[in-house]
Amino acid sequence: MAIDFDAIRKKLGQLSGSNSKRRVMWRPPQDETTTVRLIAFTDNNGNPFKERYFYYNIGNNPGLLAPYQFGKPDPINELIQKFKSEGTKEGYEMAKKLYPKMRTYAAVIVRGQEDEGVKLWAFGKTVYQNLLNIMLDPDYGDITDAQEGFDIKVTVSKQAGKMFATTDVMPRPKQTALGTKKQIKEWTESIPDLDDVFSLKSYEQLETIINAWLNGDDANDDNDDDVIETSTVKTSSKKTKSKEAESFDKIDDAFADLGGDLPF
């Protein structure tokens, strides 16, 4: 059998930490404005961004990559469908609690930190929509163009009394090149691979985690590299009717806000 050297290089990167989240992920600092340049993913059918769906708040696991998005068997998705098929308010509430949320990823060069290379920036629905609207604006177009694109100003601020900070994005008014020809070649060929950063758990592993959660246990993921860096909202493991569920007038209302953004 032929040896897969690409697989060996990938595993070596995982073991050495060169593909770890701490090295490749970028989070905009709060109460500051940072300028970044987006680099389009070249292996995503023309979409410069990549989307991933994660299950949140299951036990002590901040984020679990959902296998169904890759066409793989998924015990958590199977449980969601089972709860929905029950046709009860409690079933819909449980399904809503488990429903995956989308995170979007962009490859970026952080201005002033170019020597650190390409980073991955994760954001929610609102920022994603704003970036897409900028690209559809004829005054800007393809902001990721390496020669005639636009840098983006990212501002994170937290208003008094608010639980979460907000992220605003605004293109700079002047077109600029991503970098020198040498830098452009280097950066576009060294975009971190999301599949190296977030590993997909097996059916059996996810089944163990969800069963422990249903039984009130705290099954957690011991591998820090598989955990999404985010503040999570703690949920009770008791399967009693929540106050939120009592506020729904109709069962379908429980799913009315599933398309909403994450609170960060």
mmCIF file of C-alpha atoms in Angstrom:
data_model
loop_
_atom_site.group_PDB
_atom_site.id
_atom_site.type_symbol
_atom_site.label_atom_id
_atom_site.label_comp_id
_atom_site.label_asym_id
_atom_site.label_seq_id
_atom_site.Cartn_x
_atom_site.Cartn_y
_atom_site.Cartn_z
ATOM 1 C CA MET A 1 0.000 0.000 0.000
ATOM 2 C CA ALA A 2 1.348 3.430 -0.952
ATOM 3 C CA ILE A 3 2.111 5.824 1.887
ATOM 4 C CA ASP A 4 0.040 9.029 1.980
ATOM 5 C CA PHE A 5 2.725 11.637 2.667
ATOM 6 C CA ASP A 6 0.161 14.482 2.723
ATOM 7 C CA ALA A 7 -1.636 12.711 5.572
ATOM 8 C CA ILE A 8 1.682 12.299 7.396
ATOM 9 C CA ARG A 9 2.478 16.011 7.025
ATOM 10 C CA LYS A 10 -1.016 16.881 8.302
ATOM 11 C CA LYS A 11 -0.637 14.649 11.351
ATOM 12 C CA LEU A 12 2.840 16.039 12.055
ATOM 13 C CA GLY A 13 1.423 19.557 11.963
ATOM 14 C CA GLN A 14 -1.284 18.563 14.446
ATOM 15 C CA LEU A 15 1.193 16.893 16.815
ATOM 16 C CA SER A 16 3.724 19.729 16.658
ATOM 17 C CA GLY A 17 1.104 22.399 17.199
ATOM 18 C CA SER A 18 1.858 24.232 13.952
ATOM 19 C CA ASN A 19 -1.809 23.918 12.979
ATOM 20 C CA SER A 20 -3.220 24.636 16.440
ATOM 21 C CA LYS A 21 -6.029 27.116 16.954
ATOM 22 C CA ARG A 22 -3.888 29.324 19.147
ATOM 23 C CA ARG A 23 -1.436 29.872 16.317
ATOM 24 C CA VAL A 24 -3.785 30.407 13.385
ATOM 25 C CA MET A 25 -6.939 31.957 14.856
ATOM 26 C CA TRP A 26 -7.344 35.724 15.157
ATOM 27 C CA ARG A 27 -9.864 37.518 17.325
ATOM 28 C CA PRO A 28 -10.285 41.302 17.038
ATOM 29 C CA PRO A 29 -9.437 43.045 20.330
ATOM 30 C CA GLN A 30 -12.272 44.714 22.192
ATOM 31 C CA ASP A 31 -12.578 48.501 22.274
ATOM 32 C CA GLU A 32 -10.126 48.833 19.412
ATOM 33 C CA THR A 33 -10.194 49.232 15.632
ATOM 34 C CA THR A 34 -7.984 46.836 13.699
ATOM 35 C CA THR A 35 -7.311 46.875 9.969
ATOM 36 C CA VAL A 36 -7.242 43.560 8.142
ATOM 37 C CA ARG A 37 -7.127 42.362 4.566
ATOM 38 C CA LEU A 38 -9.306 39.430 3.572
ATOM 39 C CA ILE A 39 -7.837 36.686 1.395
ATOM 40 C CA ALA A 40 -10.300 34.525 -0.502
ATOM 41 C CA PHE A 41 -10.256 30.765 -0.009
ATOM 42 C CA THR A 42 -9.384 29.249 -3.370
ATOM 43 C CA ASP A 43 -10.900 25.809 -2.729
ATOM 44 C CA ASN A 44 -14.474 26.785 -1.912
ATOM 45 C CA ASN A 45 -16.329 26.957 -5.252
ATOM 46 C CA GLY A 46 -15.949 30.711 -5.626
ATOM 47 C CA ASN A 47 -17.071 31.615 -2.113
ATOM 48 C CA PRO A 48 -14.269 33.604 -0.451
ATOM 49 C CA PHE A 49 -15.542 32.530 2.989
ATOM 50 C CA LYS A 50 -16.046 29.122 4.579
ATOM 51 C CA GLU A 51 -19.010 28.111 6.708
ATOM 52 C CA ARG A 52 -19.054 25.520 9.461
ATOM 53 C CA TYR A 53 -21.876 24.348 11.730
ATOM 54 C CA PHE A 54 -21.239 23.547 15.388
ATOM 55 C CA TYR A 55 -23.295 22.190 18.265
ATOM 56 C CA TYR A 56 -22.962 24.392 21.340
ATOM 57 C CA ASN A 57 -23.735 24.050 25.054
ATOM 58 C CA ILE A 58 -23.781 20.264 25.204
ATOM 59 C CA GLY A 59 -22.206 19.466 28.545
ATOM 60 C CA ASN A 60 -18.842 21.172 28.929
ATOM 61 C CA ASN A 61 -18.131 21.157 25.193
ATOM 62 C CA PRO A 62 -17.998 24.736 23.833
ATOM 63 C CA GLY A 63 -18.295 23.564 20.229
ATOM 64 C CA LEU A 64 -18.746 20.269 18.386
ATOM 65 C CA LEU A 65 -18.391 20.139 14.612
ATOM 66 C CA ALA A 66 -21.605 18.766 13.076
ATOM 67 C CA PRO A 67 -20.912 15.708 10.857
ATOM 68 C CA TYR A 68 -24.164 15.982 8.873
ATOM 69 C CA GLN A 69 -22.866 19.050 7.003
ATOM 70 C CA PHE A 70 -20.288 16.762 5.382
ATOM 71 C CA GLY A 71 -22.838 14.076 4.555
ATOM 72 C CA LYS A 72 -21.750 11.871 7.470
ATOM 73 C CA PRO A 73 -23.942 10.076 10.053
ATOM 74 C CA ASP A 74 -24.651 12.389 12.961
ATOM 75 C CA PRO A 75 -26.240 11.145 16.228
ATOM 76 C CA ILE A 76 -27.020 14.670 17.454
ATOM 77 C CA ASN A 77 -28.826 15.573 14.236
ATOM 78 C CA GLU A 78 -30.730 12.289 14.480
ATOM 79 C CA LEU A 79 -31.816 13.247 17.993
ATOM 80 C CA ILE A 80 -32.909 16.700 16.799
ATOM 81 C CA GLN A 81 -35.093 15.126 14.113
ATOM 82 C CA LYS A 82 -36.548 12.726 16.688
ATOM 83 C CA PHE A 83 -37.483 15.570 19.030
ATOM 84 C CA LYS A 84 -39.055 17.518 16.148
ATOM 85 C CA SER A 85 -41.081 14.503 15.031
ATOM 86 C CA GLU A 86 -42.693 14.242 18.474
ATOM 87 C CA GLY A 87 -44.775 17.305 17.664
ATOM 88 C CA THR A 88 -44.761 18.575 21.256
ATOM 89 C CA LYS A 89 -43.676 21.894 22.701
ATOM 90 C CA GLU A 90 -41.123 20.145 24.898
ATOM 91 C CA GLY A 91 -39.747 18.230 21.911
ATOM 92 C CA TYR A 92 -39.359 21.383 19.839
ATOM 93 C CA GLU A 93 -37.709 23.170 22.750
ATOM 94 C CA MET A 94 -35.171 20.373 23.141
ATOM 95 C CA ALA A 95 -34.508 20.338 19.393
ATOM 96 C CA LYS A 96 -34.047 24.115 19.413
ATOM 97 C CA LYS A 97 -31.512 23.851 22.233
ATOM 98 C CA LEU A 98 -29.470 21.313 20.256
ATOM 99 C CA TYR A 99 -29.780 22.936 16.835
ATOM 100 C CA PRO A 100 -26.357 23.810 15.335
ATOM 101 C CA LYS A 101 -25.201 27.351 14.734
ATOM 102 C CA MET A 102 -23.182 28.566 11.794
ATOM 103 C CA ARG A 103 -19.774 30.155 12.138
ATOM 104 C CA THR A 104 -18.103 31.761 9.141
ATOM 105 C CA TYR A 105 -14.358 31.912 8.563
ATOM 106 C CA ALA A 106 -12.216 34.314 6.592
ATOM 107 C CA ALA A 107 -8.488 34.205 5.938
ATOM 108 C CA VAL A 108 -6.927 37.527 6.908
ATOM 109 C CA ILE A 109 -3.681 39.425 7.087
ATOM 110 C CA VAL A 110 -3.696 41.718 10.111
ATOM 111 C CA ARG A 111 -2.125 45.027 9.150
ATOM 112 C CA GLY A 112 0.856 45.799 11.335
ATOM 113 C CA GLN A 113 1.293 42.090 12.043
ATOM 114 C CA GLU A 114 2.095 40.894 8.535
ATOM 115 C CA ASP A 115 5.100 38.972 9.817
ATOM 116 C CA GLU A 116 2.735 36.572 11.615
ATOM 117 C CA GLY A 117 1.295 35.387 8.309
ATOM 118 C CA VAL A 118 -2.261 34.420 7.419
ATOM 119 C CA LYS A 119 -4.761 34.025 10.252
ATOM 120 C CA LEU A 120 -8.321 32.706 10.383
ATOM 121 C CA TRP A 121 -11.044 35.017 11.665
ATOM 122 C CA ALA A 122 -14.320 33.498 12.877
ATOM 123 C CA PHE A 123 -17.533 35.511 13.033
ATOM 124 C CA GLY A 124 -21.286 35.130 13.154
ATOM 125 C CA LYS A 125 -24.198 35.868 10.889
ATOM 126 C CA THR A 126 -24.328 39.658 11.287
ATOM 127 C CA VAL A 127 -20.688 40.278 10.350
ATOM 128 C CA TYR A 128 -21.034 37.773 7.503
ATOM 129 C CA GLN A 129 -24.034 39.628 6.095
ATOM 130 C CA ASN A 130 -22.276 42.967 6.376
ATOM 131 C CA LEU A 131 -19.211 41.707 4.521
ATOM 132 C CA LEU A 132 -21.354 40.206 1.754
ATOM 133 C CA ASN A 133 -23.266 43.489 1.409
ATOM 134 C CA ILE A 134 -19.973 45.369 1.051
ATOM 135 C CA MET A 135 -18.910 43.012 -1.742
ATOM 136 C CA LEU A 136 -22.234 43.545 -3.531
ATOM 137 C CA ASP A 137 -21.776 47.325 -3.356
ATOM 138 C CA PRO A 138 -20.527 48.438 -6.805
ATOM 139 C CA ASP A 139 -18.248 50.972 -5.110
ATOM 140 C CA TYR A 140 -16.220 48.094 -3.655
ATOM 141 C CA GLY A 141 -16.882 44.755 -5.373
ATOM 142 C CA ASP A 142 -14.294 42.066 -4.702
ATOM 143 C CA ILE A 143 -12.616 43.414 -1.590
ATOM 144 C CA THR A 144 -10.401 40.294 -1.524
ATOM 145 C CA ASP A 145 -8.716 41.073 -4.856
ATOM 146 C CA ALA A 146 -4.961 40.834 -4.255
ATOM 147 C CA GLN A 147 -4.150 43.830 -6.476
ATOM 148 C CA GLU A 148 -7.171 46.122 -6.312
ATOM 149 C CA GLY A 149 -9.026 45.091 -3.176
ATOM 150 C CA PHE A 150 -9.825 46.990 -0.005
ATOM 151 C CA ASP A 151 -8.631 46.691 3.567
ATOM 152 C CA ILE A 152 -11.346 46.333 6.204
ATOM 153 C CA LYS A 153 -11.537 48.179 9.504
ATOM 154 C CA VAL A 154 -12.858 45.935 12.285
ATOM 155 C CA THR A 155 -14.155 47.634 15.425
ATOM 156 C CA VAL A 156 -15.286 45.730 18.508
ATOM 157 C CA SER A 157 -17.126 47.671 21.188
ATOM 158 C CA LYS A 158 -19.250 46.839 24.204
ATOM 159 C CA GLN A 159 -21.916 49.246 25.339
ATOM 160 C CA ALA A 160 -22.635 49.698 29.019
ATOM 161 C CA GLY A 161 -25.339 47.351 30.201
ATOM 162 C CA LYS A 162 -24.983 45.029 27.227
ATOM 163 C CA MET A 163 -23.975 41.417 27.759
ATOM 164 C CA PHE A 164 -22.053 41.031 24.514
ATOM 165 C CA ALA A 165 -19.805 43.192 22.397
ATOM 166 C CA THR A 166 -20.686 44.167 18.825
ATOM 167 C CA THR A 167 -18.410 43.951 15.797
ATOM 168 C CA ASP A 168 -18.571 46.544 13.024
ATOM 169 C CA VAL A 169 -16.807 46.223 9.670
ATOM 170 C CA MET A 170 -16.090 49.046 7.242
ATOM 171 C CA PRO A 171 -13.981 49.088 4.078
ATOM 172 C CA ARG A 172 -11.225 51.660 3.785
ATOM 173 C CA PRO A 173 -11.933 54.096 0.941
ATOM 174 C CA LYS A 174 -8.749 53.481 -1.036
ATOM 175 C CA GLN A 175 -7.894 50.405 -3.101
ATOM 176 C CA THR A 176 -4.542 48.839 -2.224
ATOM 177 C CA ALA A 177 -2.566 45.741 -3.059
ATOM 178 C CA LEU A 178 -2.520 42.904 -0.542
ATOM 179 C CA GLY A 179 1.260 43.140 -0.438
ATOM 180 C CA THR A 180 4.320 42.717 -2.615
ATOM 181 C CA LYS A 181 4.327 40.044 -5.318
ATOM 182 C CA LYS A 182 6.419 37.833 -3.059
ATOM 183 C CA GLN A 183 4.087 38.348 -0.097
ATOM 184 C CA ILE A 184 0.971 37.717 -2.173
ATOM 185 C CA LYS A 185 2.367 34.422 -3.422
ATOM 186 C CA GLU A 186 3.471 33.374 0.042
ATOM 187 C CA TRP A 187 0.223 34.315 1.772
ATOM 188 C CA THR A 188 -2.194 32.891 -0.803
ATOM 189 C CA GLU A 189 -0.302 29.591 -0.707
ATOM 190 C CA SER A 190 -0.222 29.340 3.088
ATOM 191 C CA ILE A 191 -3.868 29.809 4.116
ATOM 192 C CA PRO A 192 -4.509 27.565 7.157
ATOM 193 C CA ASP A 193 -6.736 24.555 6.510
ATOM 194 C CA LEU A 194 -9.898 24.575 8.637
ATOM 195 C CA ASP A 195 -9.904 20.778 8.622
ATOM 196 C CA ASP A 196 -6.557 20.875 10.412
ATOM 197 C CA VAL A 197 -7.889 23.268 13.045
ATOM 198 C CA PHE A 198 -11.225 21.639 13.887
ATOM 199 C CA SER A 199 -11.278 17.855 13.941
ATOM 200 C CA LEU A 200 -14.472 15.906 13.328
ATOM 201 C CA LYS A 201 -15.417 13.523 16.107
ATOM 202 C CA SER A 202 -16.582 10.016 15.317
ATOM 203 C CA TYR A 203 -20.206 8.913 15.526
ATOM 204 C CA GLU A 204 -19.389 6.916 18.662
ATOM 205 C CA GLN A 205 -17.677 9.859 20.368
ATOM 206 C CA LEU A 206 -20.609 12.189 19.715
ATOM 207 C CA GLU A 207 -23.059 9.500 20.808
ATOM 208 C CA THR A 208 -21.240 9.195 24.130
ATOM 209 C CA ILE A 209 -21.241 12.974 24.614
ATOM 210 C CA ILE A 210 -24.937 13.455 23.838
ATOM 211 C CA ASN A 211 -26.008 10.476 25.958
ATOM 212 C CA ALA A 212 -24.003 11.800 28.906
ATOM 213 C CA TRP A 213 -25.660 15.209 28.467
ATOM 214 C CA LEU A 214 -29.127 13.653 28.338
ATOM 215 C CA ASN A 215 -28.352 11.720 31.528
ATOM 216 C CA GLY A 216 -27.204 14.852 33.321
ATOM 217 C CA ASP A 217 -23.489 14.064 33.179
ATOM 218 C CA ASP A 218 -20.814 16.496 32.032
ATOM 219 C CA ALA A 219 -18.997 14.659 29.264
ATOM 220 C CA ASN A 220 -16.388 17.021 27.942
ATOM 221 C CA ASP A 221 -13.741 17.141 25.263
ATOM 222 C CA ASP A 222 -10.221 16.897 26.675
ATOM 223 C CA ASN A 223 -8.563 18.207 23.508
ATOM 224 C CA ASP A 224 -8.239 22.009 23.711
ATOM 225 C CA ASP A 225 -7.447 22.239 20.000
ATOM 226 C CA ASP A 226 -10.954 20.978 19.163
ATOM 227 C CA VAL A 227 -12.704 23.599 21.268
ATOM 228 C CA ILE A 228 -13.983 26.815 19.770
ATOM 229 C CA GLU A 229 -12.609 29.886 21.491
ATOM 230 C CA THR A 230 -15.794 31.567 22.608
ATOM 231 C CA SER A 231 -17.782 32.383 25.672
ATOM 232 C CA THR A 232 -20.540 29.840 26.069
ATOM 233 C CA VAL A 233 -23.936 30.182 27.673
ATOM 234 C CA LYS A 234 -24.413 27.592 30.393
ATOM 235 C CA THR A 235 -27.590 25.533 30.172
ATOM 236 C CA SER A 236 -29.079 23.305 32.809
ATOM 237 C CA SER A 237 -28.749 19.584 32.216
ATOM 238 C CA LYS A 238 -32.137 18.992 33.804
ATOM 239 C CA LYS A 239 -34.790 18.283 31.228
ATOM 240 C CA THR A 240 -37.549 20.371 32.790
ATOM 241 C CA LYS A 241 -39.633 22.889 30.912
ATOM 242 C CA SER A 242 -37.748 26.205 30.749
ATOM 243 C CA LYS A 243 -39.256 29.637 31.306
ATOM 244 C CA GLU A 244 -38.458 30.403 27.679
ATOM 245 C CA ALA A 245 -40.560 27.439 26.560
ATOM 246 C CA GLU A 246 -43.483 28.643 28.655
ATOM 247 C CA SER A 247 -43.429 31.945 26.779
ATOM 248 C CA PHE A 248 -44.182 30.352 23.416
ATOM 249 C CA ASP A 249 -47.793 30.612 22.326
ATOM 250 C CA LYS A 250 -47.316 28.088 19.541
ATOM 251 C CA ILE A 251 -44.985 25.129 19.093
ATOM 252 C CA ASP A 252 -43.616 26.547 15.841
ATOM 253 C CA ASP A 253 -42.510 29.684 17.675
ATOM 254 C CA ALA A 254 -39.765 27.623 19.257
ATOM 255 C CA PHE A 255 -37.986 27.451 15.905
ATOM 256 C CA ALA A 256 -38.734 30.990 14.759
ATOM 257 C CA ASP A 257 -35.315 32.348 15.731
ATOM 258 C CA LEU A 258 -33.062 29.429 14.744
ATOM 259 C CA GLY A 259 -31.519 31.520 11.973
ATOM 260 C CA GLY A 260 -30.256 34.106 14.430
ATOM 261 C CA ASP A 261 -26.646 35.056 14.986
ATOM 262 C CA LEU A 262 -24.468 33.909 17.844
ATOM 263 C CA PRO A 263 -24.099 36.515 20.616
ATOM 264 C CA PHE A 264 -20.433 37.215 19.855
#
